[in-house]
Short mmCIF file of C-alpha atoms in Angstrom, two decimals:
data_model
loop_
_atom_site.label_atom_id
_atom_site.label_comp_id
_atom_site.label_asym_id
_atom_site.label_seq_id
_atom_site.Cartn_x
_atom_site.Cartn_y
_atom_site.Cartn_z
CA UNK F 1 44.62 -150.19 146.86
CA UNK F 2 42.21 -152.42 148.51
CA UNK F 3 40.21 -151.66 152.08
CA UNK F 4 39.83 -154.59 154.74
CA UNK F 5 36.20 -155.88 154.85
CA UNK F 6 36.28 -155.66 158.64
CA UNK F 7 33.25 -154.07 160.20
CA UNK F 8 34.42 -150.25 162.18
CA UNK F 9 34.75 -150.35 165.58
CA UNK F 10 33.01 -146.57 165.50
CA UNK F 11 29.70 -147.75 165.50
CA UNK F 12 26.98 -144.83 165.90
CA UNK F 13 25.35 -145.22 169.63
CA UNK F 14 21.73 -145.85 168.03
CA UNK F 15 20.11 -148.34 165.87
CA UNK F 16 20.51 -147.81 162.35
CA UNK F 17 16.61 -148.02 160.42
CA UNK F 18 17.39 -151.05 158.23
CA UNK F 19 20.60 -153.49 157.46
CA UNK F 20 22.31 -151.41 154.37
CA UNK F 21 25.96 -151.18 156.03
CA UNK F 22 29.05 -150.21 153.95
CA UNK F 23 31.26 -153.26 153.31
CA UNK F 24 34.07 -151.33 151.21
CA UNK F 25 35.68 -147.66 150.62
CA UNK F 26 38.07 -147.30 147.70
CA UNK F 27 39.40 -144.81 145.39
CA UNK F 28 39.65 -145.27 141.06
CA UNK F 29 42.25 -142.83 140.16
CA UNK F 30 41.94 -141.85 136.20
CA UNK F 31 43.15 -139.03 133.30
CA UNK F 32 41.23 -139.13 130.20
CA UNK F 33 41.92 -135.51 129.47
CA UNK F 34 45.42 -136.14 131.45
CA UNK F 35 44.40 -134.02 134.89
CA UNK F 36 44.39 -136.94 137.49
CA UNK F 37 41.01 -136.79 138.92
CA UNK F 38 40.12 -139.14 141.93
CA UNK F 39 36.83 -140.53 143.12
CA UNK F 40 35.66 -142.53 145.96
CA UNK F 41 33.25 -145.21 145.56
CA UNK F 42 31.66 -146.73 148.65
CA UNK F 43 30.36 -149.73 148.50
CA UNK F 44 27.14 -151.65 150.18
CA UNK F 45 25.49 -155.23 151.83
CA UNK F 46 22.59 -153.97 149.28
CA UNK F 47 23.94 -155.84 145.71
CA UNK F 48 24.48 -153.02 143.48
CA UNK F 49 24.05 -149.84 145.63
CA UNK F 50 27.07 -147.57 145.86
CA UNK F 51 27.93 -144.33 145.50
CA UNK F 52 30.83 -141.93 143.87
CA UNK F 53 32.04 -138.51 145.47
CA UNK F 54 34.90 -136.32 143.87
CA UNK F 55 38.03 -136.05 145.69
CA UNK F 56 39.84 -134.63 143.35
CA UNK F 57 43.01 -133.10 144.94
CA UNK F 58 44.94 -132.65 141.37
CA UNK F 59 48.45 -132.13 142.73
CA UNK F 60 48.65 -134.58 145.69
CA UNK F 61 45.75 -137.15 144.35
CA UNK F 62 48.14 -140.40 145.87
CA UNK F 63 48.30 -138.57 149.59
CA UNK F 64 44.33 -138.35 149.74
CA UNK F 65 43.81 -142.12 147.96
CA UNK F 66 46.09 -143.05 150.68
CA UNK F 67 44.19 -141.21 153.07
CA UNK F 68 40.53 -142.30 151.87
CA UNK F 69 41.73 -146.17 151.95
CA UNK F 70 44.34 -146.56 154.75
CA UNK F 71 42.49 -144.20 157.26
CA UNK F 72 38.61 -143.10 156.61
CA UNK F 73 38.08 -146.57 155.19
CA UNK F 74 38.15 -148.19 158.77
CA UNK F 75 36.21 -145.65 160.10
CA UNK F 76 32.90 -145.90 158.15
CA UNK F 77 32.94 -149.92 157.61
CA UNK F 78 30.09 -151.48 159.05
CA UNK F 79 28.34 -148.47 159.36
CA UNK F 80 24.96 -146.93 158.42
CA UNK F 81 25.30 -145.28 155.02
CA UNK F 82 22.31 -142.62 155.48
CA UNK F 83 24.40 -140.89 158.71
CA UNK F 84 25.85 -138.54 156.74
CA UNK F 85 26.57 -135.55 158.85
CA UNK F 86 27.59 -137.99 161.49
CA UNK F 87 30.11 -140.03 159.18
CA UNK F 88 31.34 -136.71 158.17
CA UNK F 89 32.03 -135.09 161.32
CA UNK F 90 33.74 -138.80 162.54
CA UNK F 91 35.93 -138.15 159.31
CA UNK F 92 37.09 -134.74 160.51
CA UNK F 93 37.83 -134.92 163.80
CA UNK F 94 39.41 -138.67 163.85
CA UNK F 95 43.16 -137.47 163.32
CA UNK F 96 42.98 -134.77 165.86
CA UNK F 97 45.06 -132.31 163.69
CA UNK F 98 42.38 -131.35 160.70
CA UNK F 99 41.27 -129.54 158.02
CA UNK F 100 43.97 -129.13 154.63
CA UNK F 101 43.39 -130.08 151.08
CA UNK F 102 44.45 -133.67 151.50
CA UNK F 103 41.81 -134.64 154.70
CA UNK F 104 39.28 -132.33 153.09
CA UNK F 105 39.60 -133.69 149.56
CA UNK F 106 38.95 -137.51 151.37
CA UNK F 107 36.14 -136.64 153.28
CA UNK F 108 34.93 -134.72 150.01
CA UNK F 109 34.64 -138.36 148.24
CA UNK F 110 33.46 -140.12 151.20
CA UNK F 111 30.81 -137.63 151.95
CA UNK F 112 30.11 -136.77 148.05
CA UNK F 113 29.24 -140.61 147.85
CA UNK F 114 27.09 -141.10 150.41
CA UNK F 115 24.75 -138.38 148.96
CA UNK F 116 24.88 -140.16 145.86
CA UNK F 117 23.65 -143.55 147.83
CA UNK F 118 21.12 -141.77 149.39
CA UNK F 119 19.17 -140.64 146.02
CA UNK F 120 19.91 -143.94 144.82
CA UNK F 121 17.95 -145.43 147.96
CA UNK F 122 14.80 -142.67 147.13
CA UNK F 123 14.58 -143.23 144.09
CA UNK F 124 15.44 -139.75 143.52
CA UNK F 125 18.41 -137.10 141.97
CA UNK F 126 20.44 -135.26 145.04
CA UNK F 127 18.90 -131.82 144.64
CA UNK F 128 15.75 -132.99 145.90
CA UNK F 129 17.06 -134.17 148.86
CA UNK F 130 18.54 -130.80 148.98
CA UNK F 131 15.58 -129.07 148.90
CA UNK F 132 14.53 -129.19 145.09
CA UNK F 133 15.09 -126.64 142.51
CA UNK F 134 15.07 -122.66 142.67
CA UNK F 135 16.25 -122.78 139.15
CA UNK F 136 16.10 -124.95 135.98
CA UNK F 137 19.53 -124.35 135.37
CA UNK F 138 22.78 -123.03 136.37
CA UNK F 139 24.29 -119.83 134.40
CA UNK F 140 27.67 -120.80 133.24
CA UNK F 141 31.07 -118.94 132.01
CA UNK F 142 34.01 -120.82 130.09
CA UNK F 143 37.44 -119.58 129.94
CA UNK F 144 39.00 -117.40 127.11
CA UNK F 145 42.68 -117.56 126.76
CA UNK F 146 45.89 -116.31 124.23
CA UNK F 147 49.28 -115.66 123.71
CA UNK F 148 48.27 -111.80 122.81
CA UNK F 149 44.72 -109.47 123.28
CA UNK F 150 43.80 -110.90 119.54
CA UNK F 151 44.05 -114.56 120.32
CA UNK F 152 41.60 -114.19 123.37
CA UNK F 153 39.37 -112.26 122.11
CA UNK F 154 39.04 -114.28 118.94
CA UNK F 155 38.45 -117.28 122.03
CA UNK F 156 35.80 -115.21 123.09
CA UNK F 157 34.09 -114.33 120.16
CA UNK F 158 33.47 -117.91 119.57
CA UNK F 159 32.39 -118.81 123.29
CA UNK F 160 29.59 -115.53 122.77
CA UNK F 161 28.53 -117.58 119.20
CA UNK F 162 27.90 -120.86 121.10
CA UNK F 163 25.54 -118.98 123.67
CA UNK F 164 27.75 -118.34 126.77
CA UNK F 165 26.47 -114.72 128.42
CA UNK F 166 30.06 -114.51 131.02
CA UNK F 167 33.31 -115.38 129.62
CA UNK F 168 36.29 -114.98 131.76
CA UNK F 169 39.29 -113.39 129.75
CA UNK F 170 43.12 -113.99 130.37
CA UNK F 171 45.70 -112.63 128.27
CA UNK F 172 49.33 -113.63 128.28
CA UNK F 173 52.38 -112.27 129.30
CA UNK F 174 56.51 -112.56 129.53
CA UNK F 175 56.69 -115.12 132.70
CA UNK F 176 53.18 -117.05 132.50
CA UNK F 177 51.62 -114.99 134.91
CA UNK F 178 48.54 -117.16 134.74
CA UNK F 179 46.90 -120.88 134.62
CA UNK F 180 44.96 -121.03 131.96
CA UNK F 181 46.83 -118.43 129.38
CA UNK F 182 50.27 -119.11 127.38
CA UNK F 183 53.36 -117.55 128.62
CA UNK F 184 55.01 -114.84 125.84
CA UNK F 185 58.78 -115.48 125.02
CA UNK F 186 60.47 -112.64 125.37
CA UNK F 187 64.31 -111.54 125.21
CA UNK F 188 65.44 -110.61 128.43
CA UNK F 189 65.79 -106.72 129.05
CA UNK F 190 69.44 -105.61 129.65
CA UNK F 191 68.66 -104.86 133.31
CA UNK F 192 66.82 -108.35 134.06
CA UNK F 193 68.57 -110.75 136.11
CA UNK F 194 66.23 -113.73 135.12
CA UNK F 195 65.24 -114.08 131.52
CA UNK F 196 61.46 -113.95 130.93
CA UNK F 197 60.67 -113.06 134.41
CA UNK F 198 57.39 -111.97 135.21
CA UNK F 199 56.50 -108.26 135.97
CA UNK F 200 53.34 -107.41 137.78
CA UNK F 201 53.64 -103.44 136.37
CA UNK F 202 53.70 -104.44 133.05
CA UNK F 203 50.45 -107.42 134.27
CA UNK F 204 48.62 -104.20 135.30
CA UNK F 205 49.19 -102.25 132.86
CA UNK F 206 48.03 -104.70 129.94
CA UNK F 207 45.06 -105.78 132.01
CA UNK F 208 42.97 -102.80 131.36
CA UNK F 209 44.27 -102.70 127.92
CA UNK F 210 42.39 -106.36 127.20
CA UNK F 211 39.64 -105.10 128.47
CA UNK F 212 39.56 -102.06 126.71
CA UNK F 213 39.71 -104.22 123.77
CA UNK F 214 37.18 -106.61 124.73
CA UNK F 215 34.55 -103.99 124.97
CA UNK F 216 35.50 -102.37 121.81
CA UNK F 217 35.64 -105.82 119.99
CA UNK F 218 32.46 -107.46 122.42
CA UNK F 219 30.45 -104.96 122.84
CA UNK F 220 28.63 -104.18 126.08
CA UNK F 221 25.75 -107.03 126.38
CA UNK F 222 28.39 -109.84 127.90
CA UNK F 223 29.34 -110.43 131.06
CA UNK F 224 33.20 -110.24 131.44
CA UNK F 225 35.39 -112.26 134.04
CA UNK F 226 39.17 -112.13 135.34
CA UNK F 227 41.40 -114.10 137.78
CA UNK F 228 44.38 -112.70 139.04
CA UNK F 229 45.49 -115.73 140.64
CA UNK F 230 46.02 -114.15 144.08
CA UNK F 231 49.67 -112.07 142.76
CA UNK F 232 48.67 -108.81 143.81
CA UNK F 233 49.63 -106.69 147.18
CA UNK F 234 46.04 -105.25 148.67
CA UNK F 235 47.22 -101.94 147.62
CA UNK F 236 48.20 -103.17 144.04
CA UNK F 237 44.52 -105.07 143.65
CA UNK F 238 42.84 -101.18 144.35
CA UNK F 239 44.84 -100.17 141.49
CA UNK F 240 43.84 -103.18 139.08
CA UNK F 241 39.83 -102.37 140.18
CA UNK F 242 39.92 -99.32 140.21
CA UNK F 243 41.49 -99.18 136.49
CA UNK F 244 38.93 -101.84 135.62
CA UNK F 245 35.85 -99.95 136.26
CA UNK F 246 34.73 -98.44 133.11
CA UNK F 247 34.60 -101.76 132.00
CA UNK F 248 32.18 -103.37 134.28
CA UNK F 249 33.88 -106.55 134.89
CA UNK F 250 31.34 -109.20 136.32
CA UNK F 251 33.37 -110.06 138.81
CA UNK F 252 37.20 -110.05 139.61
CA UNK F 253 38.83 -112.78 141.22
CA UNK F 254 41.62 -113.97 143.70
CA UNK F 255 43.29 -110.27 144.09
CA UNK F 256 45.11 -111.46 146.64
CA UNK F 257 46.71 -114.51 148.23
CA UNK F 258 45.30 -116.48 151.32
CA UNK F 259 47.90 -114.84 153.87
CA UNK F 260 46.43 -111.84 153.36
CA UNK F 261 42.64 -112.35 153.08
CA UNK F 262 41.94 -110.20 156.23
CA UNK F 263 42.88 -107.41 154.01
CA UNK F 264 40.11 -108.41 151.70
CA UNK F 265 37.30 -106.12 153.36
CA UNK F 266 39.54 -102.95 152.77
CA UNK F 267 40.02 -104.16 149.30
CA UNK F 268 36.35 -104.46 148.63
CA UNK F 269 35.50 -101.77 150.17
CA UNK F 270 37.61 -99.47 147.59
CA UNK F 271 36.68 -101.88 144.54
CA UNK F 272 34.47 -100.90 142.33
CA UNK F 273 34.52 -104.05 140.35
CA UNK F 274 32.53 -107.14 142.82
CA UNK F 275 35.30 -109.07 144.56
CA UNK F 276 35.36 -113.13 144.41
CA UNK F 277 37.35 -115.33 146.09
CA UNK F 278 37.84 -118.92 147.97
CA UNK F 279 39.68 -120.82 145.77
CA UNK F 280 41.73 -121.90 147.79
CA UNK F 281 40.46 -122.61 150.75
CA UNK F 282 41.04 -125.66 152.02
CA UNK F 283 37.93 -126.12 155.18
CA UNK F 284 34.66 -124.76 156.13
CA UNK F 285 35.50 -122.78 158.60
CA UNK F 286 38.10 -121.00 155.64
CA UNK F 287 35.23 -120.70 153.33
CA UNK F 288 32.71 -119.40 156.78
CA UNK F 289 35.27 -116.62 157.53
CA UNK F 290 35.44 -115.37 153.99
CA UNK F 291 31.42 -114.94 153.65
CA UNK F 292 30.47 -113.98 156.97
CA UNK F 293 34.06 -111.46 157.24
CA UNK F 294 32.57 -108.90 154.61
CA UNK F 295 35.60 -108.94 152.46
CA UNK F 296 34.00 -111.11 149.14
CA UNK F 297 31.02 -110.49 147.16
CA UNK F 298 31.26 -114.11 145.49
CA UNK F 299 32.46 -117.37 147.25
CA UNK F 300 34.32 -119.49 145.04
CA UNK F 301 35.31 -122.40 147.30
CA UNK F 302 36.35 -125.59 145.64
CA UNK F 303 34.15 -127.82 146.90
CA UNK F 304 35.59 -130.99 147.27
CA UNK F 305 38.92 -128.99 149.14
CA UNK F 306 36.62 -127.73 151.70
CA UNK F 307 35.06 -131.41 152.89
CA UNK F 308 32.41 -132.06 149.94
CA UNK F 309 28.23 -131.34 149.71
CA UNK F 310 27.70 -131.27 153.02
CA UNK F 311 30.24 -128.56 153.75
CA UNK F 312 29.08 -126.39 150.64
CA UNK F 313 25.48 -126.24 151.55
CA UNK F 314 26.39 -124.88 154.75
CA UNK F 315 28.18 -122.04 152.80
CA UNK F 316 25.65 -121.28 150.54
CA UNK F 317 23.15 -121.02 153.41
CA UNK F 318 25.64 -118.15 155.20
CA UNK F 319 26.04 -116.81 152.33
CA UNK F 320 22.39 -116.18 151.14
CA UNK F 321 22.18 -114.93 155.11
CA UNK F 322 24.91 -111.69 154.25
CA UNK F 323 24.17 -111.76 150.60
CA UNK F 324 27.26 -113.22 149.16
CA UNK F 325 26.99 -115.29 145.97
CA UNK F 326 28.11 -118.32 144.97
CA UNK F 327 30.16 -119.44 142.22
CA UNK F 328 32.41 -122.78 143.14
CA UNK F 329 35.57 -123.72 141.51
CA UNK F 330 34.88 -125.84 138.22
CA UNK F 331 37.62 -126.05 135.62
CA UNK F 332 38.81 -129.75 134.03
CA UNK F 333 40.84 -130.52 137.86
CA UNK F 334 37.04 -131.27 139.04
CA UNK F 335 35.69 -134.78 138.50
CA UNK F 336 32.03 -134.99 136.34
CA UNK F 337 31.06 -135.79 139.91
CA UNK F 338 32.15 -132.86 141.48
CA UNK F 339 30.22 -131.07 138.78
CA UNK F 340 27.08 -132.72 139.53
CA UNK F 341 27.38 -131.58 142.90
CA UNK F 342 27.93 -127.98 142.04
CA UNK F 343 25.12 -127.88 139.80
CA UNK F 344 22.95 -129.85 142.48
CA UNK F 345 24.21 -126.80 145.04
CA UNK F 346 23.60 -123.83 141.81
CA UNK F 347 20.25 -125.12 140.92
CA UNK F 348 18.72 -125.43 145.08
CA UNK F 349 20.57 -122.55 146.66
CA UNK F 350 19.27 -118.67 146.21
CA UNK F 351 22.67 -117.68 146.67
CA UNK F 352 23.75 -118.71 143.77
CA UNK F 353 25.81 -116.29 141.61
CA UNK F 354 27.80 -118.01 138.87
CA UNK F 355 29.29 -121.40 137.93
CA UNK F 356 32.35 -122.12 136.13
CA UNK F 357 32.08 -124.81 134.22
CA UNK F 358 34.50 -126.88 131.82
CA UNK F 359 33.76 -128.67 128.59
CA UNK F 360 34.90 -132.29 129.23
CA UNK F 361 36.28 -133.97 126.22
CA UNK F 362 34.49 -137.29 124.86
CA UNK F 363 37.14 -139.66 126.91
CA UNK F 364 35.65 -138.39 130.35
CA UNK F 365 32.08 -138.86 129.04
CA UNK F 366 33.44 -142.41 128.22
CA UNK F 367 34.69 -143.27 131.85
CA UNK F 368 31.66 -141.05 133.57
CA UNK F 369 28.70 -142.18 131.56
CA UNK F 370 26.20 -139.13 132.36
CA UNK F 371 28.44 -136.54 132.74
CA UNK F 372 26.96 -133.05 132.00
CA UNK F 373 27.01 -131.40 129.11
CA UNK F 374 27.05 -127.33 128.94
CA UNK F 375 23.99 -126.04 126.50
CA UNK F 376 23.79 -122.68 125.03
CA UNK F 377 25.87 -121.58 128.18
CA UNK F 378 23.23 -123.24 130.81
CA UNK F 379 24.21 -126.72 133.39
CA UNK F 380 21.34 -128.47 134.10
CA UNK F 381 21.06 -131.07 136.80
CA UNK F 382 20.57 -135.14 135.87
CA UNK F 383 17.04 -136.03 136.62
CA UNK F 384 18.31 -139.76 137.65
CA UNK F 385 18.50 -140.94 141.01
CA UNK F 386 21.98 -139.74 142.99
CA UNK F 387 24.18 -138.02 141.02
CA UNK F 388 23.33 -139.54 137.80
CA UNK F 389 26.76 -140.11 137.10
CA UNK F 390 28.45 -143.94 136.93
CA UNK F 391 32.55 -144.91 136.44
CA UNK F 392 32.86 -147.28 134.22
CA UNK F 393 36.43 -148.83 135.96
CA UNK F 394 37.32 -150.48 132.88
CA UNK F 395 37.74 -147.43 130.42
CA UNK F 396 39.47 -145.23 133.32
CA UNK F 397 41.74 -147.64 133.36
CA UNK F 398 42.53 -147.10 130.04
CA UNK F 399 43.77 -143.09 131.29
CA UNK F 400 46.21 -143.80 134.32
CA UNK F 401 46.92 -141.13 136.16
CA UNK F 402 50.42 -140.20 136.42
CA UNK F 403 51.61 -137.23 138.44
CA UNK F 404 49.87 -133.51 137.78
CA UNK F 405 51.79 -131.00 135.40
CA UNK F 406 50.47 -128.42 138.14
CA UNK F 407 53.06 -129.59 140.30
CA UNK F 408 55.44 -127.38 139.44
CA UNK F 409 53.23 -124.99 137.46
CA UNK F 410 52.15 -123.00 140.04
CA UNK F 411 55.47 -122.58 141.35
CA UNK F 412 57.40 -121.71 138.06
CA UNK F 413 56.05 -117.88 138.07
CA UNK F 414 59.42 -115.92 138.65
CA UNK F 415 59.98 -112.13 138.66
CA UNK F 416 62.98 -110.30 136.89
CA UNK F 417 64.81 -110.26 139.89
CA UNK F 418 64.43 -114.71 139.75
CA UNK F 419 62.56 -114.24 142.55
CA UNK F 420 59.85 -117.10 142.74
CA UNK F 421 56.68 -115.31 142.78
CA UNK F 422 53.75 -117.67 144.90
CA UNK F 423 49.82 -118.00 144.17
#
C-alpha cells in the first residue's frame, strides 16, 4: 500500500518551530520467525529522518495496515512531527467510534514512530526523552513449556543455567488449554461427548502438581510464573491461588477473562499469590481502570493494543501512584520495536515490576538490525538515538506475512461437552 503525498487538511492552529513535516505514512508487513508483525514507518521533508513504531496486531495485521494507510495517513501529512500528544489524540478521536485492537494497534505505530523521530532529531535514545534511566536494565522472564511436568521443567532447568531469575511455567494438557504449551492426545473417556476436550478440574488439579514439582526439582531461589489465559470463573481462580500458595508463585496471571474483570478486586483480595493482568486490553482507559480499580497487583497491557508509548507512560505513572507494577506483554507477536519501547518504559518508570521478553531468532535480527538481545536474563536499552532499531525492507521482504496461526488458535479450546471454551 502506498499513502497520497498530499499535505492534511488537520493542520495544528499554531506555528510549528521549524519546516520538518511528514510527507509519507506506511506500513512493511514481515514474518521471519512466521508471526506477522507490522510496523509503521513515517516518513520526513528532512532526507533520511523517519521513524518506526510497532503495530503489531498479530491476528488482524491487514485491518490495522489498512487502517494506518487509508485513514491516519491523511491525517498527519503535512504536519509537525514533534506534536506528538496532539497527533495522537487527532488519531483517536477522528472516527468518532474508538478505542479496539485494530485503531489502537495504528495509532501504536504512528505514535511509536514519532518517538523514534524525535530521538533521532536530539541526537539522543527515547528513554531520555522519557526521563532517563532508574535502572540499567530491565529484569526479564522467558517461557518454559512441555507436553508433561518433565519436559517443562527440563525447559526450565536450562533457562535457570543461562541466568534467567523468573521463568514462567506451563504444562500441557488433553485439549491445549494454553498458548505457549503442547496439547496431550488423549483417548476420549467413555462419557465425553468431544474427544480430547479440555477439562478445567483436571487444569486445576495438575497445576499445583507442576509446581510442586518445580520446587522440588528448582529449588526455592527462582522466581516462578503462570498464565491461565483468562479460563477460570472468579470463584475457580480463588481455588487455583489459594492451592498455589505454598509455592510462592511470582505472580499469577489472566485468572479471569475481560467480561469479568470487575470481579478482579474480590479475587485479589482472597489471593494469596500477586494477581497480574491487562493483556488484553485493548485502550487506556481499559488499562486506567485495571490499575486505579484495585483488582491487579501487576499491569500487563500490551502496549501497542492500548495506543503505543504515549499511552503506556501514562499507565506506568498511575500505576507507581497506587503501587501497581508493571510488566507489559512481550512474547515473539511484538515487533523488536515494540520491545525497545518496553524496555525504554522498564528502564525510566519506578513502577516497573517485570518484563517478558522473547528470544528473537537470527532472521528478525536480520530485518531489525539492532534488535535487543536478552543477557544473563537482563534487557538493556540501545544507547543510539530513537529506538536504535532500523528495517531493512529488503530482507523482510524475504518473510511475507501470510495470515496468523492464532486465528483460530485461540478459539480451538473445547470442553468435553464440545463446548468452545473462550480466552
Amino acid at each position: 500500500m502506498s499513502t497520497p503525498q498530499t499535505a492534511s487538511a488537520f493542520a495544528q492552529p499554531w506555528d510549528a518551530p521549524d519546516d520538518v513535516r511528514i510527507t509519507r505514512v506506511r506500513t512493511i508487513a514481515t514474518a521471519p520467525e512466521g508471526i506477522p508483525l507490522l510496523v509503521v514507518k513515517v516518513e520526513t521533508t528532512d532526507d533520511g529522518l523517519y521513524g518506526l513504531g510497532c503495530a503489531t496486531f498479530t491476528q488482524r495485521w491487514r485491518a490495522v495496515a489498512t487502517y494506518v494507510e487509508e485513514h491516519l495517513a491523511r491525517l498527519v501529512i503535512g504536519r509537525y512531527p514533534g506534536d506528538i500528544e496532539d497527533l495522537v489524540r487527532l488519531a483517536r478521536f477522528s472516527s468518532y467510534w474508538r478505542e479496539g485492537p485494530v485503531g489502537n494497534n495504528a495509532i501504536s505505530g504512528l505514535d511509536q514512530a514519532l518517538w523514534d523521530i524525535a530521538g533521532k532529531r536530539a541526537g539522543r535514545p527515547v528513554h531520555e526523552l522519557l526521563g532517563g534511566k532508574v535502572r540499567a536494565a530491565a529484569d526479564t522472564y522467558l517461557h518454559a513449556a512441555g507436553a508433561t511436568i518433565d519436559e517443562t521443567l527440563e525447559q526450565a532447568e536450562k533457562l535457570h543455567e543461562e541466568g534467567l531469575r523468573h521463568i514462567r511455567l506451563q504444562t500441557g494438557q488433553p485439549g491445549a488449554g494454553h498458548y505457549g504449551a503442547p496439547a496431550v492426545p488423549q483417548a476420549a473417556k467413555t462419557d465425553d461427548v468431544y474427544a480430547g476436550g479440555w477439562s478445567v478440574e483436571e487444569y486445576l488439579r495438575r497445576t499445583p502438581e507442576l509446581f510442586e514439582a518445580a520446587r522440588a526439582r528448582l529449588g526455592g531461589d527462582i522466581a516462578l510464573l503462570h498464565d491461565v489465559h483468562s479460563r477460570l470463573t472468579p470463584k475457580q481462580a480463588v481455588v487455583l491461588a489459594r492451592s498455589l500458595e505454598t509455592y510462592r508463585l511470582f505472580f499469577l496471571e489472566d485468572v479471569v477473562a475481560p467480561e469479568h474483570w470487575d470481579r478482579l478486586p474480590q479475587v485479589r483480595a482472597a489471593s494469596p499469590v500477586p494477581i497480574a493482568v491487562g493483556e488484553l486490553t485493548t485502550s487506556l482507559s481499559d488499562a486506567a481502570r485495571l490499575v486505579l480499580g484495585g483488582g491487579v497487583d501487576f499491569i500487563r497491557s500490551h502496549v501497542s493494543d492500548i495506543g503505543g508509548l504515549t499511552a503506556a507512560r501514562k499507565i506506568a505513572a498511575a500505576a507507581e501512584l497506587v503501587g501497581v507494577r508493571t510488566a507489559w506483554h512481550g512474547p515473539g507477536d511484538t515487533s523488536p520495536v515494540g520491545a525497545a519501547a518496553n524496555v525504554a518504559l522498564d528502564v525510566t518508570s519506578p513502577a516497573f515490576g517485570i518484563q517478558e521478553g522473547h528470544v528473537y531468532a537470527d532472521a528478525v535480527h536480520e530485518v531489525f538490525p539492532g534488535t535487543l538481545r536478552i543477557e544473563r536474563g537482563w534487557l538493556r536499552p540501545n544507547e543510539a538515538p530513537g529506538w536504535g532499531i532500523d528495517l531493512d525492507e529488503t530482507a523482510a521482504a524475504r518473510f511475507p506475512a501470510g495470515l496468523s496461526g492464532h486465528d483460530a488458535w485461540a478459539a480451538q479450546v473445547r470442553g468435553r461437552d464440545g463446548g468452545l471454551i473462550a480466552p
